[in-house]
PDB file of C-alpha atoms in Angstrom:
ATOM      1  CA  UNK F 591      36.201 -52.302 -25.059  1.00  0.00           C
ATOM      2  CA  UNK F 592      32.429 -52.364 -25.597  1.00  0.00           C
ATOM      3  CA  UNK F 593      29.587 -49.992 -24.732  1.00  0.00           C
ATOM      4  CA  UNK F 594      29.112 -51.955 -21.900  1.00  0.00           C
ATOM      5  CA  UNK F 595      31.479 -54.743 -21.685  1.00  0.00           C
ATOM      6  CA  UNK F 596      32.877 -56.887 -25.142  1.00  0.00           C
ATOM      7  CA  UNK F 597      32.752 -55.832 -28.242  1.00  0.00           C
ATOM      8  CA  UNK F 598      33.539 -57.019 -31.782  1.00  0.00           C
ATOM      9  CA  UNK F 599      36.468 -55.264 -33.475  1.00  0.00           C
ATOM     10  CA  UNK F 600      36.992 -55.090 -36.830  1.00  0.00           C
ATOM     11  CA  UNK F 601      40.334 -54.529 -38.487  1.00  0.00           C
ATOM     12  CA  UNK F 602      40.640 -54.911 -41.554  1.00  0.00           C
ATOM     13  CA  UNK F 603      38.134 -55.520 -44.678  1.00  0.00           C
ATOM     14  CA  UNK F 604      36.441 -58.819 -44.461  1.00  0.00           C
ATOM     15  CA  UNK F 605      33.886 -60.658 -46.609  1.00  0.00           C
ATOM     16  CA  UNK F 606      31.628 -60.866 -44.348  1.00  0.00           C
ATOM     17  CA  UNK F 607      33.221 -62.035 -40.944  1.00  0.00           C
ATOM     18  CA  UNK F 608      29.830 -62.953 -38.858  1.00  0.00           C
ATOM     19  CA  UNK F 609      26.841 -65.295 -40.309  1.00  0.00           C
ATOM     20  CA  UNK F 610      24.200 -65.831 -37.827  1.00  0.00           C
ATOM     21  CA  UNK F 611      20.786 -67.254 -39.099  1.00  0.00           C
ATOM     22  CA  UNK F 612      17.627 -65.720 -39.280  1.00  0.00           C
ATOM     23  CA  UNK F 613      16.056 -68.477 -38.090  1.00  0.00           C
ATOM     24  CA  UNK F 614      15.397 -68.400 -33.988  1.00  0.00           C
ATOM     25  CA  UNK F 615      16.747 -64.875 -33.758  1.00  0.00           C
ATOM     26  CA  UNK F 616      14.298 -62.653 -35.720  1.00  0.00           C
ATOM     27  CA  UNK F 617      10.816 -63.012 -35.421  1.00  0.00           C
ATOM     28  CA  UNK F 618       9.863 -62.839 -39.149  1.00  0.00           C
ATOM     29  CA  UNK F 619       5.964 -62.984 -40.160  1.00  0.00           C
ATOM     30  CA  UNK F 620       4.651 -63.688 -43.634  1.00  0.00           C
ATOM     31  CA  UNK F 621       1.289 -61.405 -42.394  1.00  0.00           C
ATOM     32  CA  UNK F 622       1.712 -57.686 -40.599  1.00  0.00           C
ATOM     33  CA  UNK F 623       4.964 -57.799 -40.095  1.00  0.00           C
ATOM     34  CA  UNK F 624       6.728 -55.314 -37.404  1.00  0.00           C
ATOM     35  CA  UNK F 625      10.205 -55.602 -35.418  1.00  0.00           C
ATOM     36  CA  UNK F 626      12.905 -53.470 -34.506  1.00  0.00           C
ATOM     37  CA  UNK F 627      16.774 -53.645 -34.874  1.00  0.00           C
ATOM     38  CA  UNK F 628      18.911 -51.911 -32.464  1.00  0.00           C
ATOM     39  CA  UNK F 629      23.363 -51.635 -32.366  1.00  0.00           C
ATOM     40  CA  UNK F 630      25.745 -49.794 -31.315  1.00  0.00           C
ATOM     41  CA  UNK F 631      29.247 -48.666 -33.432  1.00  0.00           C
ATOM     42  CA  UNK F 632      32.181 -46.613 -32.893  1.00  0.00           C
ATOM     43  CA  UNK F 633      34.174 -45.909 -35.719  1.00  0.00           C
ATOM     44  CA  UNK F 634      34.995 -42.822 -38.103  1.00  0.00           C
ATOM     45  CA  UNK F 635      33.963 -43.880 -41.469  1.00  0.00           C
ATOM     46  CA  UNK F 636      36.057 -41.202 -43.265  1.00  0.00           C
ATOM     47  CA  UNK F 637      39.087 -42.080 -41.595  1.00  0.00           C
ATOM     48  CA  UNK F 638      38.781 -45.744 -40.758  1.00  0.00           C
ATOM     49  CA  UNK F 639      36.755 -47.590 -43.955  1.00  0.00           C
ATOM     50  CA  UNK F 640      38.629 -48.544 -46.517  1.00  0.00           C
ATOM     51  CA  UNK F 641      37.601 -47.995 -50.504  1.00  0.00           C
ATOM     52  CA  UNK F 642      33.966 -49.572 -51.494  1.00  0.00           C
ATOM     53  CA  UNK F 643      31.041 -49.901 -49.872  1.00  0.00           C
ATOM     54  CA  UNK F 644      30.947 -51.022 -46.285  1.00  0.00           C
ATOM     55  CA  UNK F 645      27.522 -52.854 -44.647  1.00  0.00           C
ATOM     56  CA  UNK F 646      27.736 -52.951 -40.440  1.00  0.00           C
ATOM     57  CA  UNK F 647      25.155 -55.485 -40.761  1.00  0.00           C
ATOM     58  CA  UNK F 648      22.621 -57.205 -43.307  1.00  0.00           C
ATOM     59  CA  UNK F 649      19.847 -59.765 -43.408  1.00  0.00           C
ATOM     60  CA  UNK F 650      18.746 -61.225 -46.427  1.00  0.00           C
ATOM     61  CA  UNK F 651      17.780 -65.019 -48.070  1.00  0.00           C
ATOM     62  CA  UNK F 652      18.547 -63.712 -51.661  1.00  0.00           C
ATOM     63  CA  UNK F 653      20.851 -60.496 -52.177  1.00  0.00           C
ATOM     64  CA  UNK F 654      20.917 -56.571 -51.425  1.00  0.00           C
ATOM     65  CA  UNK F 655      18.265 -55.627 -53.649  1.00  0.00           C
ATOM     66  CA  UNK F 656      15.913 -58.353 -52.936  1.00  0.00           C
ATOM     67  CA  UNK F 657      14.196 -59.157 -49.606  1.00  0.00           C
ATOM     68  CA  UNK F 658      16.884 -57.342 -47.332  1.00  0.00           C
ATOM     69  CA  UNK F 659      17.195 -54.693 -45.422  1.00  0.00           C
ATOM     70  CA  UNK F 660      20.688 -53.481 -44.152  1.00  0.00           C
ATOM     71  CA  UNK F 661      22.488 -50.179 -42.910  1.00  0.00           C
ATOM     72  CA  UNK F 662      25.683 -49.042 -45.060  1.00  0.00           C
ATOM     73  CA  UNK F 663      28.297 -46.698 -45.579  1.00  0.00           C
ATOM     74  CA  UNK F 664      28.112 -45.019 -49.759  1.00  0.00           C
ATOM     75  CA  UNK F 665      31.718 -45.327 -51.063  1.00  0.00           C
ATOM     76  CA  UNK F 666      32.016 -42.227 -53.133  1.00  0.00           C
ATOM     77  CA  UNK F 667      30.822 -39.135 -51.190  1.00  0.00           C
ATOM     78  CA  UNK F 668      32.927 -36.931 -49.207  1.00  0.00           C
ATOM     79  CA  UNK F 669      32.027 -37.510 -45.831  1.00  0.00           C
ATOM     80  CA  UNK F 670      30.570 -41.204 -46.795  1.00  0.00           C
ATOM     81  CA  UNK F 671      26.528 -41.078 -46.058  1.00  0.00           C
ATOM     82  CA  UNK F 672      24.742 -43.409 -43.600  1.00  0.00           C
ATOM     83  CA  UNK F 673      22.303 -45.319 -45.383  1.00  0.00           C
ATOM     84  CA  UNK F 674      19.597 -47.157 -44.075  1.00  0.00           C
ATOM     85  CA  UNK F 675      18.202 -49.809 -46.747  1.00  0.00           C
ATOM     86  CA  UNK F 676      14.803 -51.829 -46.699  1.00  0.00           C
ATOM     87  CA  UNK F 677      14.685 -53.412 -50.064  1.00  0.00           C
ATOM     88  CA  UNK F 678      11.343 -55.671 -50.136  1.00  0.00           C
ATOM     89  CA  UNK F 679      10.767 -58.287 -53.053  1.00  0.00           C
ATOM     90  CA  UNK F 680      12.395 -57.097 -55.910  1.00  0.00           C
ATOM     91  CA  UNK F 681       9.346 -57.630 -57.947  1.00  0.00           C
ATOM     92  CA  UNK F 682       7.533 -55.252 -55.842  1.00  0.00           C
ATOM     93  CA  UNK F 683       9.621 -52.270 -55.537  1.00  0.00           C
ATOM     94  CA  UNK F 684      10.534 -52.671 -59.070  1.00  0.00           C
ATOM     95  CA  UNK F 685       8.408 -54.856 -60.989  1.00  0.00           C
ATOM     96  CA  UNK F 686       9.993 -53.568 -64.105  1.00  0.00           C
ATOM     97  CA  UNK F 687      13.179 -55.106 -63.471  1.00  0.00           C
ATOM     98  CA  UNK F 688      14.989 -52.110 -64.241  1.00  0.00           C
ATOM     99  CA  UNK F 689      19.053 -52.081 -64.017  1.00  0.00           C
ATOM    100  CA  UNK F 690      19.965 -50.479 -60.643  1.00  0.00           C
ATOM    101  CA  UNK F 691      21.144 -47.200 -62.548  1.00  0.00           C
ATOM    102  CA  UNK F 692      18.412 -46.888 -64.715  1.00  0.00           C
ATOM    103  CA  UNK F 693      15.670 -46.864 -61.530  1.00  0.00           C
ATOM    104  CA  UNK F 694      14.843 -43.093 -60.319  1.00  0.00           C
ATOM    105  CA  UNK F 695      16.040 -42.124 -57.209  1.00  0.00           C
ATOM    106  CA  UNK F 696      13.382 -41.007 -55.560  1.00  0.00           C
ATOM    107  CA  UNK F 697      12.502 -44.686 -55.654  1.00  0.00           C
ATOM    108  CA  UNK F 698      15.813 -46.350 -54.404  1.00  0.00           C
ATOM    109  CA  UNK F 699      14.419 -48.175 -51.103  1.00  0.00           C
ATOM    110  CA  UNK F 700      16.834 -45.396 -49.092  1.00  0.00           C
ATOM    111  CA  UNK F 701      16.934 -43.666 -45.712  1.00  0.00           C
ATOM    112  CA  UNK F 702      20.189 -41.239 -46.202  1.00  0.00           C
ATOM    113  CA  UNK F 703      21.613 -39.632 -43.403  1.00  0.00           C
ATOM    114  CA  UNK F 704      24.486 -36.888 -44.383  1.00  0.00           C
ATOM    115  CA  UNK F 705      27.002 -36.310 -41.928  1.00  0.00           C
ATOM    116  CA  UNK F 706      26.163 -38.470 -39.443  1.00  0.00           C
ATOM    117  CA  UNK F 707      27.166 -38.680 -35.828  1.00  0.00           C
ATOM    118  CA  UNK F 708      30.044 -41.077 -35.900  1.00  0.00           C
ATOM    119  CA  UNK F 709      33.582 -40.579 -33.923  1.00  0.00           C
ATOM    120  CA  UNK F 710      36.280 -43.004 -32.745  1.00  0.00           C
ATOM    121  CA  UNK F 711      35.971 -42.089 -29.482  1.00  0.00           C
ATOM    122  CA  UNK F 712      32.059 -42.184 -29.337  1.00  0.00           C
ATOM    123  CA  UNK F 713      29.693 -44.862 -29.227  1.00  0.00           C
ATOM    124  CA  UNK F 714      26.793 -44.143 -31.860  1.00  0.00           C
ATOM    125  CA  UNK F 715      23.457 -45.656 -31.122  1.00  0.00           C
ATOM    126  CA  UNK F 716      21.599 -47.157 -34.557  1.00  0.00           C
ATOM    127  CA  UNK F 717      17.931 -48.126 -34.653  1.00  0.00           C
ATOM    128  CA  UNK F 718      15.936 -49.169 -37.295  1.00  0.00           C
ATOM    129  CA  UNK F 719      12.048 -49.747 -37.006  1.00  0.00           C
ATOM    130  CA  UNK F 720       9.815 -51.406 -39.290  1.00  0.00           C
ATOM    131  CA  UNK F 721       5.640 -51.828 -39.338  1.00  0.00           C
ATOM    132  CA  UNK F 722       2.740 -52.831 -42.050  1.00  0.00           C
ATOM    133  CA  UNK F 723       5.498 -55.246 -43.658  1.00  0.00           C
ATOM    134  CA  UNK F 724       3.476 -57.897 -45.618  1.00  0.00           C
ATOM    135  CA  UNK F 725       0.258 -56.470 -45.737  1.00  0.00           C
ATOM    136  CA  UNK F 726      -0.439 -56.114 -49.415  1.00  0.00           C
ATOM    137  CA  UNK F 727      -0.881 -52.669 -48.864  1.00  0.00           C
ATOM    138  CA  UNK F 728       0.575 -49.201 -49.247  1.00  0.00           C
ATOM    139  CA  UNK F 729       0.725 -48.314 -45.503  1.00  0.00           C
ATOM    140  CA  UNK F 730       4.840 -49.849 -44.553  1.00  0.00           C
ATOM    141  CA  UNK F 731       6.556 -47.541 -42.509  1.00  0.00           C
ATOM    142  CA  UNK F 732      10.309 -47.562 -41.821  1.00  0.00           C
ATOM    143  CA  UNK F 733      12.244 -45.343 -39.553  1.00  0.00           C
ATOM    144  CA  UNK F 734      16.094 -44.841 -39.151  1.00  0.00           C
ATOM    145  CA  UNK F 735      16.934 -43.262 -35.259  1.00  0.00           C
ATOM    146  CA  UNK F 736      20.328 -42.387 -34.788  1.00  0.00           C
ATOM    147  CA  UNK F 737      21.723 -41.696 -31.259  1.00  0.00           C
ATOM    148  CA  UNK F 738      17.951 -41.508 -30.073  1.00  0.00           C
ATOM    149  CA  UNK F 739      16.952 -38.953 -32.894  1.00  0.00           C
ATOM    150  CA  UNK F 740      14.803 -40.393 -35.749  1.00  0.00           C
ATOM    151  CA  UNK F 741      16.728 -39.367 -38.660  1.00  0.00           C
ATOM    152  CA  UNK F 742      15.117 -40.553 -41.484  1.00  0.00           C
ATOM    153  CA  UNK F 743      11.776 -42.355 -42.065  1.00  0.00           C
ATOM    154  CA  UNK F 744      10.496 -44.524 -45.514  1.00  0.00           C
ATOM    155  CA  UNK F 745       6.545 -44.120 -45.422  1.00  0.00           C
ATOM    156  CA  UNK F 746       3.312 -45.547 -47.631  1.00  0.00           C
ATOM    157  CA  UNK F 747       4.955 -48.094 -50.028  1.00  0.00           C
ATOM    158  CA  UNK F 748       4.226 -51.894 -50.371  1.00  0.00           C
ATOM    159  CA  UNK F 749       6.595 -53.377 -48.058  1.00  0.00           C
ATOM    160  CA  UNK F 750       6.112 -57.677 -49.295  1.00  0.00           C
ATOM    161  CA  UNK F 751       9.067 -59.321 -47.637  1.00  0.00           C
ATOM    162  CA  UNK F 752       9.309 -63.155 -48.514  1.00  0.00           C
ATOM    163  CA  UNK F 753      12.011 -64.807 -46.900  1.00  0.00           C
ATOM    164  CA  UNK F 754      12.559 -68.832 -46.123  1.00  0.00           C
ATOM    165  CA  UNK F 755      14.127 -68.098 -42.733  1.00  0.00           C
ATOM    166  CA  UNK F 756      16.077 -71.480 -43.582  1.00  0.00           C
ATOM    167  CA  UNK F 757      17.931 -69.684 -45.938  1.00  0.00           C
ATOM    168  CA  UNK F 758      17.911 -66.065 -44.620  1.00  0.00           C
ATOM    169  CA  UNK F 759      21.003 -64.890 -42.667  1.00  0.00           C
ATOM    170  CA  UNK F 760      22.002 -62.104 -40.735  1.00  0.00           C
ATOM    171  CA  UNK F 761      25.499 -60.796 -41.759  1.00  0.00           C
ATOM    172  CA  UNK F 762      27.758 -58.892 -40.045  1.00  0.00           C
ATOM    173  CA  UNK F 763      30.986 -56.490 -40.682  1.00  0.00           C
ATOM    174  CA  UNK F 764      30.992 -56.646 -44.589  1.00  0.00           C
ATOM    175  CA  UNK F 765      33.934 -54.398 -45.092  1.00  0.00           C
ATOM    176  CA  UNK F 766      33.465 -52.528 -42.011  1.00  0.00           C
ATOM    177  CA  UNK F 767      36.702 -51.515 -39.857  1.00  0.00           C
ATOM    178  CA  UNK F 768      35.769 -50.510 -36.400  1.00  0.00           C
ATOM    179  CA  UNK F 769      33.579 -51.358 -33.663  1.00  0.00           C
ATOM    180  CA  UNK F 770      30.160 -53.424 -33.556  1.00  0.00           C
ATOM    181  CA  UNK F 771      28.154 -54.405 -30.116  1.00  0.00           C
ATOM    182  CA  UNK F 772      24.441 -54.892 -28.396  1.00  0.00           C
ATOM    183  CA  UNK F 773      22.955 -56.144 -31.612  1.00  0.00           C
ATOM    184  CA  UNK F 774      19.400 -56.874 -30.693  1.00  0.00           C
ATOM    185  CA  UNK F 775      16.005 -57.132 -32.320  1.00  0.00           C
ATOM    186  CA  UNK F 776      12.321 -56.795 -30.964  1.00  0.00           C
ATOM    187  CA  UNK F 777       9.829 -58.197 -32.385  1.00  0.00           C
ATOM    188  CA  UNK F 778       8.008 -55.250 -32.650  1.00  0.00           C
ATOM    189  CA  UNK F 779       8.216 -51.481 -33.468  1.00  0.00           C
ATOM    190  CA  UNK F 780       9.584 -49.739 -30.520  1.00  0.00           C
ATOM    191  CA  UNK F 781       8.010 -45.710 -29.740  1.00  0.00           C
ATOM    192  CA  UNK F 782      10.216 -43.238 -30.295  1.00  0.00           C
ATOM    193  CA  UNK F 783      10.793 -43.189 -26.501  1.00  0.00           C
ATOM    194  CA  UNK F 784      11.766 -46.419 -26.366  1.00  0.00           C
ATOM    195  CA  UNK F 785      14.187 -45.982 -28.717  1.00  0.00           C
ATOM    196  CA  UNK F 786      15.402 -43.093 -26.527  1.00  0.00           C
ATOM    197  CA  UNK F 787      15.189 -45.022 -23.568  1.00  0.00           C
ATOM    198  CA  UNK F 788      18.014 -47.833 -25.691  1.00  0.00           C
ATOM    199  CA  UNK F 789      20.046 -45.476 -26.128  1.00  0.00           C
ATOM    200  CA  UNK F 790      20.339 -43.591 -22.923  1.00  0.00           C
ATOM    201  CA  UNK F 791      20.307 -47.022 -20.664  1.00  0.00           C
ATOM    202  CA  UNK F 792      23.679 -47.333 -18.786  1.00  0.00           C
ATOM    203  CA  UNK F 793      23.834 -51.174 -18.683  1.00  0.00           C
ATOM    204  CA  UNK F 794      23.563 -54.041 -21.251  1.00  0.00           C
ATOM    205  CA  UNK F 795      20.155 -55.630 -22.218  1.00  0.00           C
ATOM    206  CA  UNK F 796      20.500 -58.850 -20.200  1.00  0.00           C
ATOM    207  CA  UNK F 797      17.934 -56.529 -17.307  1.00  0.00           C
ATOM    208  CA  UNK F 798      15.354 -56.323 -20.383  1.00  0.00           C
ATOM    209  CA  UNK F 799      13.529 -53.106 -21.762  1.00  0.00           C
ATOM    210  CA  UNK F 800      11.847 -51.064 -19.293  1.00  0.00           C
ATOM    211  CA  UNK F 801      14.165 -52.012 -16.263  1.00  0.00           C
TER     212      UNK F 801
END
């Protein structure tokens, strides 16, 4: 079952199974954008995932590398890594237009957890934050909790995210094989505590934040 009732189960790889639109569930804003994405998943991605890459979830209007942000599993490392990705306009985080092999790493739009806190037994709590999206300036801040813990963190780039929320989807269970539940966003950047507080609640989020 779920972490607190149903659940979605993958079982085998799927291209994507779940398309949900942007539109009238995330709050996107074209000025000072900030929201928060919080899920739940139980499944060990060593044992469970098959070959390739594997993305839990994924919202985008365009593709991976352009206006999208997403969590994955890498396909080649030994445990997999976590990834947490916040690609903004393409032409912003690389104007040059460079082939994806030829851009440096230290700029790959990336929050990498190694060894991360999955099990098939366990429920793992996954939170991504995001704040000073859209503002033209170098101040967007991104953070990647895990399980309550922030984990990794993406600070002081330009963060421009243009989407036509007609067109943008959320996507869910590309290639994943396990468990998915209590997808939710905010439509603002939760504190640290807050994200605590998500994943230490006992009951679904029907009673609201805070309750």
């Amino acid at each position: 079952g779920g972490k607190y009732g149903g659940a979605l189960k993958f079982t085998k790889k799927v291209d994507p199974l779940l398309l949900y639109k942007v539109q009238g569930n995330v709050d996107y804003e074209k000025e000072d954008w900030s929201g928060t994405m919080s899920f739940w998943l139980r499944l060990d991605p060593d044992e469970d995932l098959e070959p390739g890459y594997c993305d839990p979830i994924l919202l985008t209007d365009k593709s991976w590398d352009d206006a999208c942000f997403f969590v994955d599993f890498s396909k080649d490392d030994v445990p997999r890594k976590f990834r947490g990705g916040f690609f903004c306009d393409k032409s912003v985080w690389n104007p040059k237009g460079l082939p994806w092999d030829e851009v440096p790493e230290k700029e790959h739009p990336f929050m990498i957890v190694d060894n991360p806190p999955f099990d098939h037994e366990e429920w793992t709590h996954v939170a991504m934050t995001f704040s000073n999206i859209n503002t033209g300036e170098k101040n967007g801040s991104i953070k990647l909790y895990m399980n309550g813990e922030l984990k990794s963190s993406m600070e002081g780039r330009e963060q421009t995210f243009t989407w036509d929320t007609e067109k943008a989807w959320i996507k869910i269970g590309y290639n994943l094989i396990g468990w998915f539940d209590e997808l939710a966003f905010f439509d603002r950047e939760l504190s640290s505590e807050e994200i605590g507080e998500l994943h230490r609640r006992s009951e679904d989020l029907s009673s609201g934040l805070g309750n």
